[in-house]
Coordinates of C-alpha atoms and ligand atoms in Angstrom, one line a residue:
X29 CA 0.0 0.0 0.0
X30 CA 1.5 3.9 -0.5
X31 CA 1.8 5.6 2.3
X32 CA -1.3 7.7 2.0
X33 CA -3.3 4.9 1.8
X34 CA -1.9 3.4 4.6
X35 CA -2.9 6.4 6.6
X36 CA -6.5 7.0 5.2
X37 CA -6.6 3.4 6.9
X38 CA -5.5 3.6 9.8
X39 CA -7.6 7.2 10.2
X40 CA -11.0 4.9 9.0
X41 CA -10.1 2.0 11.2
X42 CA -9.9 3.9 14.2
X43 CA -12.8 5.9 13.9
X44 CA -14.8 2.9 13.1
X45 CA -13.3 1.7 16.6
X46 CA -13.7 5.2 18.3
X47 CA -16.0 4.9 21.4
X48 CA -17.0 7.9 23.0
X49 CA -14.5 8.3 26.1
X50 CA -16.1 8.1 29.4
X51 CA -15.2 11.0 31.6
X52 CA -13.4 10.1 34.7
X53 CA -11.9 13.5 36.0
X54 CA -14.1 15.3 38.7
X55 CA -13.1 18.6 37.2
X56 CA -14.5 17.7 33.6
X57 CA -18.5 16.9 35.4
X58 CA -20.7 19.7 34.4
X59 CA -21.9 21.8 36.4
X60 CA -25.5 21.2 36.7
X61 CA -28.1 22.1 39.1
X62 CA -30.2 19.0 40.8
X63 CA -33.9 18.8 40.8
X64 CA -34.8 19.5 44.2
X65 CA -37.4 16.6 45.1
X66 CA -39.3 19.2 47.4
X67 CA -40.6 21.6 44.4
X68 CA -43.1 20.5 41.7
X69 CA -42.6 21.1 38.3
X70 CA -45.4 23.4 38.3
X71 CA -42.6 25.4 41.1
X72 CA -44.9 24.7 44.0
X73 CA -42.6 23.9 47.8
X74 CA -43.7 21.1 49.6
X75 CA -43.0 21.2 53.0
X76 CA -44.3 17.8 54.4
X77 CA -44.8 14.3 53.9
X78 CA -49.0 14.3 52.9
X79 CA -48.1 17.2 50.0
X80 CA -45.1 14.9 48.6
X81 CA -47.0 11.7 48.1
X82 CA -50.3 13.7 46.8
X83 CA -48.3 16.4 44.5
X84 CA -44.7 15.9 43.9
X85 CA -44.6 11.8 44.4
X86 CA -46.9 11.3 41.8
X87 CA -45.8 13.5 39.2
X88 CA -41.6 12.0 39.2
X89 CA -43.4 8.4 39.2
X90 CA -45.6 8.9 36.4
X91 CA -42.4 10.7 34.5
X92 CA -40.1 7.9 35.5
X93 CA -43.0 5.5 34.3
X94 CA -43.3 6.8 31.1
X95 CA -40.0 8.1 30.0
X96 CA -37.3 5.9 31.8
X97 CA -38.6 2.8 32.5
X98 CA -41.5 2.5 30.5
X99 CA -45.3 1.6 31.5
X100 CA -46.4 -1.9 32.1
X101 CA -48.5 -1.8 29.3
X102 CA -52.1 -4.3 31.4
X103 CA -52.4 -6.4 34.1
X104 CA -51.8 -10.2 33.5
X105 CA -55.1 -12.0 32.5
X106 CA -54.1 -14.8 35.4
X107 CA -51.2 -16.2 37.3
X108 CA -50.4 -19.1 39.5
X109 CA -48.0 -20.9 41.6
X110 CA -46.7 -24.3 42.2
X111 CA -44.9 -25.8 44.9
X112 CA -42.7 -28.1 42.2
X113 CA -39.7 -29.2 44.7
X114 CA -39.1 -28.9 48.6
X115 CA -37.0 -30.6 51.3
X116 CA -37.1 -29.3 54.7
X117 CA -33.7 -31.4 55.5
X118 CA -31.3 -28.8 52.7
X119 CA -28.5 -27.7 53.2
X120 CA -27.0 -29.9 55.5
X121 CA -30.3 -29.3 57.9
X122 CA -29.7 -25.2 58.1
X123 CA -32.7 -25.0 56.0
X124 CA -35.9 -25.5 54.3
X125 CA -35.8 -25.4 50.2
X126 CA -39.0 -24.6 48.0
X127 CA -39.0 -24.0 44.3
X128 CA -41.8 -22.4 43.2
X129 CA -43.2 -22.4 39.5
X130 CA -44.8 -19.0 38.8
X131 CA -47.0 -19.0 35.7
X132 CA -48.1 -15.9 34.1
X133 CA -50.7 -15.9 31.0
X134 CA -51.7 -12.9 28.9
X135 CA -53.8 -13.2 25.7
X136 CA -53.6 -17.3 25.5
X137 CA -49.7 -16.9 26.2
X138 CA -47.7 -17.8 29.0
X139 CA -44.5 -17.7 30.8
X140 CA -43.2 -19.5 33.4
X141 CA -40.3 -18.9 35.9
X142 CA -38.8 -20.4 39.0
X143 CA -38.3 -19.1 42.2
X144 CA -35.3 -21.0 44.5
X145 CA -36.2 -20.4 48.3
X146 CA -34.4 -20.9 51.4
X147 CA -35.8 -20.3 55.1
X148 CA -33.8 -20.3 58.1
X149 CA -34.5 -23.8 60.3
X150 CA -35.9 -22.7 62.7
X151 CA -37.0 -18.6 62.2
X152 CA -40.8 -19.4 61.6
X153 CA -40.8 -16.0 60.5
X154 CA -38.3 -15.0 58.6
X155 CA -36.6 -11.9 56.8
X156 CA -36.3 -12.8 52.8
X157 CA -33.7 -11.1 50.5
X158 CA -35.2 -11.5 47.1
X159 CA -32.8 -11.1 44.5
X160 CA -31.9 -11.7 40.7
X161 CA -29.1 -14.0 39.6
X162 CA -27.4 -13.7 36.6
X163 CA -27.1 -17.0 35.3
X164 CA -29.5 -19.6 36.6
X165 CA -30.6 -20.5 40.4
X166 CA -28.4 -23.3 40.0
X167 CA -25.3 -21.2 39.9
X168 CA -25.7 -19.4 43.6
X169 CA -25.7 -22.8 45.6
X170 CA -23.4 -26.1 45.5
X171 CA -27.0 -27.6 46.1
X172 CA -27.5 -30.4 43.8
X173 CA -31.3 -30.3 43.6
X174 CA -31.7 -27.1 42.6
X175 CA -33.0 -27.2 38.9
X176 CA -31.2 -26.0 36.0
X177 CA -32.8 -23.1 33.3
X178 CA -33.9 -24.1 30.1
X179 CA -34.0 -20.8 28.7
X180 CA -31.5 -18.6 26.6
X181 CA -28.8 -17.5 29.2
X182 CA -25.7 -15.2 28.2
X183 CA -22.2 -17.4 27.4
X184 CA -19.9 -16.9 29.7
X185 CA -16.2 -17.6 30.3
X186 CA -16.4 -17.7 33.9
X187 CA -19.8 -19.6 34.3
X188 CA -18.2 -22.0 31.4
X189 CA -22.3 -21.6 29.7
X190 CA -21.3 -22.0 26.1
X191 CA -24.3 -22.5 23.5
X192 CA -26.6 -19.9 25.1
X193 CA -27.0 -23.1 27.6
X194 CA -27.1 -23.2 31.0
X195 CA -25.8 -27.0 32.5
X196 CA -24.8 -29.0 35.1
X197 CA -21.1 -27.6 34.8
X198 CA -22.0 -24.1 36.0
X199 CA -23.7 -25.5 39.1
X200 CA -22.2 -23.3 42.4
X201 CA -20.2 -21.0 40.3
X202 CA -21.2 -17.9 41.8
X203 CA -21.4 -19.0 45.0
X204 CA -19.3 -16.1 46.0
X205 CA -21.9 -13.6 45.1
X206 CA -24.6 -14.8 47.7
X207 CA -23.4 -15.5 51.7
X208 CA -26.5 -18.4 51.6
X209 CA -24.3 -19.6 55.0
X210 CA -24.4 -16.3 56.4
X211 CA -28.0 -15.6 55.8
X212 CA -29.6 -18.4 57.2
X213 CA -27.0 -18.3 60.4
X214 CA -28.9 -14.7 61.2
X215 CA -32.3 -16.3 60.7
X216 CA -32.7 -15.3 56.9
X217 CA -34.0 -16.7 53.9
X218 CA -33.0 -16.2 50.1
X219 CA -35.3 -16.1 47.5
X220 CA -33.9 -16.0 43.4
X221 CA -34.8 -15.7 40.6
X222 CA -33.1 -16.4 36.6
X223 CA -33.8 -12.8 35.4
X224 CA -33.3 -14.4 32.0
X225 CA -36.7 -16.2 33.1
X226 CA -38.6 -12.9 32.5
X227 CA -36.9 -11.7 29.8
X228 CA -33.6 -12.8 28.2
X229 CA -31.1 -9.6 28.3
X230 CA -31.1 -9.2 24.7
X231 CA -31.9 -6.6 22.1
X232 CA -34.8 -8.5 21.1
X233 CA -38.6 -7.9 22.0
X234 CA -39.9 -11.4 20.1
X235 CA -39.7 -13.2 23.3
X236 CA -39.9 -12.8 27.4
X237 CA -42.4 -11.2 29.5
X238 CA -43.3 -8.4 26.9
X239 CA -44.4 -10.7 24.1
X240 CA -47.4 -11.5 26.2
X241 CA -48.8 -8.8 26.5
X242 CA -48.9 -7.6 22.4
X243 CA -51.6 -7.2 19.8
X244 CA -51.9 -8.8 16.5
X245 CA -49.4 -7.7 14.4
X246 CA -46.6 -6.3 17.2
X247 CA -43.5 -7.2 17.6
X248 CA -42.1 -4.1 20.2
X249 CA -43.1 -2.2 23.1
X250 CA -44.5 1.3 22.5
X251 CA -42.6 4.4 23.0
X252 CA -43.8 4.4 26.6
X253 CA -43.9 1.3 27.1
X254 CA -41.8 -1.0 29.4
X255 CA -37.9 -2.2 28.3
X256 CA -36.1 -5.0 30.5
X257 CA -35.8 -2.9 33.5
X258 CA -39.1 -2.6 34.0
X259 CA -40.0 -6.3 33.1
X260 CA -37.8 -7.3 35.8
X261 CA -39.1 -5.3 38.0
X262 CA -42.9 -6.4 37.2
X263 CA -41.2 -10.2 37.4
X264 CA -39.5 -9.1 41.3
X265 CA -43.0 -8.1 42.4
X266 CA -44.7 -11.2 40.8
X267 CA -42.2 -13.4 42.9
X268 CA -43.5 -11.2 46.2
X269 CA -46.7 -12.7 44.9
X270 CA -45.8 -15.8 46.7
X271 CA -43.6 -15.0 48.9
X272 CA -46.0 -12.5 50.6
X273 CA -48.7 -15.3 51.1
X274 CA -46.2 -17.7 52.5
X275 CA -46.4 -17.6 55.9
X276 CA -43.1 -18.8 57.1
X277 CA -41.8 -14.9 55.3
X278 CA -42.0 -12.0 57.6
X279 CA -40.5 -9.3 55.3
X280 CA -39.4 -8.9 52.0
X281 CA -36.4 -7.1 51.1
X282 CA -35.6 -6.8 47.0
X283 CA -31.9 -6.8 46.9
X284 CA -30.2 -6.4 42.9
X285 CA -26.5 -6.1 41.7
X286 CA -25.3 -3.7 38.9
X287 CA -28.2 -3.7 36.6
X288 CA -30.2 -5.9 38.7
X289 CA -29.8 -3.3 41.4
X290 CA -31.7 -0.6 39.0
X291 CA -34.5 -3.3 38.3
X292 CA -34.6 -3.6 42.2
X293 CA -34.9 0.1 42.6
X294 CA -37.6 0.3 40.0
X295 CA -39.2 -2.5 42.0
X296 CA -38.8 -0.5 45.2
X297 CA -40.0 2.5 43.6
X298 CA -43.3 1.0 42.2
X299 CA -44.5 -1.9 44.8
X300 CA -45.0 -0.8 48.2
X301 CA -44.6 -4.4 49.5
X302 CA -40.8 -4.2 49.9
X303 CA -39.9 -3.5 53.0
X304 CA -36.5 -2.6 52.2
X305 CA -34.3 -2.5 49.0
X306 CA -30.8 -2.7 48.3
X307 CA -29.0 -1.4 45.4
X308 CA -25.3 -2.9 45.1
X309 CA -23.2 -1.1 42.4
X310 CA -26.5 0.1 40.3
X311 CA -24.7 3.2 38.4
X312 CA -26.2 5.0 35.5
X313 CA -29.8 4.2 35.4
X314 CA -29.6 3.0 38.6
X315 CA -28.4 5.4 41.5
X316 CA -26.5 7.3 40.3
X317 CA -27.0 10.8 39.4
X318 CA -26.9 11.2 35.4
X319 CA -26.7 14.9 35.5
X320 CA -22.4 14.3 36.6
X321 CA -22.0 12.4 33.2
X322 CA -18.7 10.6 35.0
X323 CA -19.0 7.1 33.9
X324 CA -21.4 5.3 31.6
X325 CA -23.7 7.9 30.5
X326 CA -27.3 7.7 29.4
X327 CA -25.9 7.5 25.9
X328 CA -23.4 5.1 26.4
X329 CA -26.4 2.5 28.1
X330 CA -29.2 3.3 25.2
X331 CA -26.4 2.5 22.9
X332 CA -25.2 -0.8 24.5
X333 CA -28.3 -2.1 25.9
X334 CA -31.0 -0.4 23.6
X335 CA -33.7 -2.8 24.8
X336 CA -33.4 -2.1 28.7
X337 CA -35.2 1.0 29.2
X338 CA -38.2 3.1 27.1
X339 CA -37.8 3.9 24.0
X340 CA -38.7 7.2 25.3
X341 CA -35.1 7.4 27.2
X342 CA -33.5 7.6 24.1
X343 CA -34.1 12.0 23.7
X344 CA -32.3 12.0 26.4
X345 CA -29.0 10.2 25.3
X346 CA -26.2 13.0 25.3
X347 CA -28.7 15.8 26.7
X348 CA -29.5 14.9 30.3
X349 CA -29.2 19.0 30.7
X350 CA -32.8 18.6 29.3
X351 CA -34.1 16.2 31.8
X352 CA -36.6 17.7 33.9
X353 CA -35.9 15.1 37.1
X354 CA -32.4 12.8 38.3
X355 CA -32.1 9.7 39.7
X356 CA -32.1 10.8 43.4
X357 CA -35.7 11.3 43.0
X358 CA -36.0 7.6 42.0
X359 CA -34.3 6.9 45.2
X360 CA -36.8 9.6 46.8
X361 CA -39.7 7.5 45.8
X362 CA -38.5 4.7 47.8
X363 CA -39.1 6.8 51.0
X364 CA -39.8 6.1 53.7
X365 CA -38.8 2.0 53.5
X366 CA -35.4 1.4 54.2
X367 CA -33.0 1.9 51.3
X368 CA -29.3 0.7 51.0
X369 CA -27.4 2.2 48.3
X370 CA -23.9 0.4 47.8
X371 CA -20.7 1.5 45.9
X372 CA -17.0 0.3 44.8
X373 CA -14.6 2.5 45.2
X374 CA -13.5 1.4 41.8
X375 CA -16.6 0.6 40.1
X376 CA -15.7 4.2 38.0
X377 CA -18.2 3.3 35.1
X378 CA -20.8 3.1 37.9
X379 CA -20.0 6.5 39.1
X380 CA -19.9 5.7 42.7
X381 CA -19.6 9.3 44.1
X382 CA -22.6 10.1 42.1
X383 CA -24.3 7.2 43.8
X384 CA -23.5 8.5 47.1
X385 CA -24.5 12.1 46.2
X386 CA -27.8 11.1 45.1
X387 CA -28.3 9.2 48.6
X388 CA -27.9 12.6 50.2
X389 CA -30.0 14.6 47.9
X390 CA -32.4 11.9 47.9
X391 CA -32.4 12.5 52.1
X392 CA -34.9 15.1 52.3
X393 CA -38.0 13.5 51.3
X394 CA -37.0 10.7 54.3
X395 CA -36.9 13.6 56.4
X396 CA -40.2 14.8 55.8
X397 CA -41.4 11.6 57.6
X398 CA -39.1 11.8 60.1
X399 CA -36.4 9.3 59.1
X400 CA -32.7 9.1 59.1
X401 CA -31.1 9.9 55.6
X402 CA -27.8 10.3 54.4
X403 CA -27.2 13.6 55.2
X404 CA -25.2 16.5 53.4
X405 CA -22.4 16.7 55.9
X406 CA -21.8 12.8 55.9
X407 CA -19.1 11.3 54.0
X408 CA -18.1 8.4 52.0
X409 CA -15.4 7.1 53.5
X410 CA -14.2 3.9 52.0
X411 CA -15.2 0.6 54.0
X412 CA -17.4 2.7 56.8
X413 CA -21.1 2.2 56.4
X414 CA -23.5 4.5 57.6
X415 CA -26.5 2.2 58.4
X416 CA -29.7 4.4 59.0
X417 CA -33.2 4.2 57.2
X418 CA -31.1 5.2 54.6
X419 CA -27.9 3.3 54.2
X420 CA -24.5 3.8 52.0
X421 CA -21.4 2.0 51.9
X422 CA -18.2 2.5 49.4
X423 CA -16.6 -0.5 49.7
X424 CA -12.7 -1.5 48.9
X425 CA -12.2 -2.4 45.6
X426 CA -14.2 -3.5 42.3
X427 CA -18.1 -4.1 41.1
X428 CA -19.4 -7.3 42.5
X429 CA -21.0 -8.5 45.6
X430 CA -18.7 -9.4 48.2
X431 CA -19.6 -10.8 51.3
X432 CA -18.8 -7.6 52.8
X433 CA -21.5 -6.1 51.0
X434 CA -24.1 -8.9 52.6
X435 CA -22.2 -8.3 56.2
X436 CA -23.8 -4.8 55.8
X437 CA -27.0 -5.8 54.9
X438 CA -27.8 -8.2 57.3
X439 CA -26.4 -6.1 60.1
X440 CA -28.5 -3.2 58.1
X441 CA -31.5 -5.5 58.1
X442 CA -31.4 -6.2 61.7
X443 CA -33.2 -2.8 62.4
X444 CA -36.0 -3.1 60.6
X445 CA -36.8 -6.6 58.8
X446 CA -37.2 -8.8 61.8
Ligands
LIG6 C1 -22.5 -2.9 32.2 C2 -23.5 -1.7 32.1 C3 -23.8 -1.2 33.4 C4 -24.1 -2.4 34.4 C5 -23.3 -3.6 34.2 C6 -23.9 -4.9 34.8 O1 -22.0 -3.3 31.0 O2 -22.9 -0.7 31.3 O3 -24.9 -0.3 33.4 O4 -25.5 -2.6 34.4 O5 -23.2 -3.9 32.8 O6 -25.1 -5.1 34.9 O7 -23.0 -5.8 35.1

């Protein structure tokens, strides 16, 4: 090749490679004013806790509903659940495992998902952390029984799933992520879920939850109409279908990790039957504030995972100047239930001081009934907790769970859950 050539190659292959660079200097995030939670957009103050869930509640739920998450588009036309597995001897006699078929039909179509459950021997009553896995039920226990998925789940070096195919090899491979031990030891239970079991985390509408629920001829959510997020969230609160109606569960507390953690935050925000939820490393979409741009921004998620949130989202890719509300005021709506919002110190593509930041802005509306936030004047100091109604933690090193993270929680949980 001559020279020039060479060069108008180079220049074209690294343009076609060219991401956008994520900002990671504090002195590069805009400077941008927060949407105080306390004033309507009509510019109305609210100065207690009746006037924010009758004014200012409603209107940043209905605009989360319809142009970040997306509306559930009708209720189910029937559901049921089946008791399809249990042994009150598991794990070596600590506890009790059920697995729990849920069925959901909408128009003569149906889905089906599993839940795993373990209670505490001997807490008749116990404390539940409901949570998504990434991979399969299978994957979070050593536990032979527990059945493997049948449905499309993301390959994966680690979790050796090859094929789109979860098997027998991947049993107890994360493990790691979920302190099953620990939980039951404090008198807890663990209930999971396969979010690929709602809807497989692909750009692809044909199948999951939202094919139920089209008409003749459609093949996609409306424009403000539910993505993933907001299917996972439905399926979270269709597992608390059960689980609130069996009566060895006292409390339910949705727990989620990375983007689980925003589907548990939406599922905070819009079913009241969680009393507490925990978001571990949830980041843009998530907790974290979107106004700061540090991180993954609202572009950068509509372009890599187009399918997870409205279609509506996407005006505000690259202009979240222009959007009227931030994600503190998803936390906000959470209020007054217990909340845990939980960062890495390096988890940079999550933002985790923008987590933290919107935890204190989030603060005032739990203070209009009373309870403890995280205030302005607290810190973040890496590896020390502040464990109120509201609860934060940056933890030591990278995004994942750690059983750190479920130390905190279950000491967390301790005030409130039992
Ligand atoms: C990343 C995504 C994040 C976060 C993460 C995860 O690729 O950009 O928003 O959700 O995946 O879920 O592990």
């Amino acid at each position: 090749m001559r020279p020039l050539l060479i060069l108008l190659f180079a220049l074209t292959t690294s343009a076609l490679k060219a991401q956008p660079q994520a900002n990671y200097d504090e002195t590069k995030v805009p400077k941008f004013s927060v949407p105080d939670p306390l004033t309507t957009f009509g510019g109305e103050t609210i100065t207690d806790s009746l006037q924010w869930e009758e004014k200012r509640k409603l209107e940043i739920y209905q605009f989360f509903e319809k142009q970040i998450y997306g509306k559930v588009p009708a209720l189910l036309d029937e559901y049921s659940f089946k008791v399809i597995e249990q042994d009150n001897n598991a794990l070596d006699g600590k506890a009790q495992r059920k697995q729990i078929a849920v069925g959901l039909k909408k128009n003569d179509r149906s889905l089906n998902f599993n839940i795993l459950l373990y209670l505490p021997i001997g807490n008749e009553n116990a404390p539940v952390f409901l949570g998504y896995n990434f991979h399969g039920n299978h994957t979070v226990t050593d536990d032979p029984n527990v059945i493997i998925t049948d449905v499309w789940n993301e390959n994966s070096k680690d979790l050796q799933i090859t094929d789109n195919k979860a098997t027998e090899t991947s049993r107890g491979l994360r493990t790691n992520r979920w302190a099953i031990d620990k939980m039951l030891d404090n008198g807890y239970g663990l209930a999971t879920v396969y979010y690929g079991e709602i809807d497989p985390d692909k750009n692809d509408f044909s199948d999951g939850l939202h094919s139920l629920f089209y008409d003749e001829g459609q093949t996609k959510p409306k424009t403000n109409e539910w993505g993933s997020i907001a299917a996972w969230a439905f399926g979270l609160s269709r597992a608390m279908d059960y689980l609130e109606n069996d009566t060895n569960i006292s409390n339910v507390i949705v727990f989620g990790h990375s983007r689980l953690g925003k589907a548990a935050l939406w599922a905070g925000a819009t079913d009241p039957r969680f009393a507490g939820v925990i978001s571990n490393n949830s980041g843009c979409g998530g907790a974290a504030l979107s106004k700061r741009k540090y991180g993954e921004t609202i572009g950068d998620i509509n372009n890599s995972f187009p399918h997870w949130f409205s279609e509506s989202f996407k005006k505000y890719s690259n202009r979240e100047e222009t959007l009227p509300v931030d994600q503190h005021q998803l936390l906000a709506l959470i209020a007054p239930r217990p909340l845990y919002v939980a960062s890495a110190i390096e988890d940079e593509w999550a933002d985790p001081l923008g987590e933290f930041i919107s935890a204190q802005y989030a603060s005032k509306v739990y203070e209009l009934y009373g309870k403890k936030g995280i205030t302005l004047t607290d810190t973040h100091e890496v590896d020390h907790p502040i464990l109120g109604t509201m609860a934060y933690h940056m933890r030591s090193g990278k995004h994942d769970v750690l059983e750190y993270d479920w130390d905190q929680y279950i000491t967390w949980a301790e005030t409130f859950a039992k």
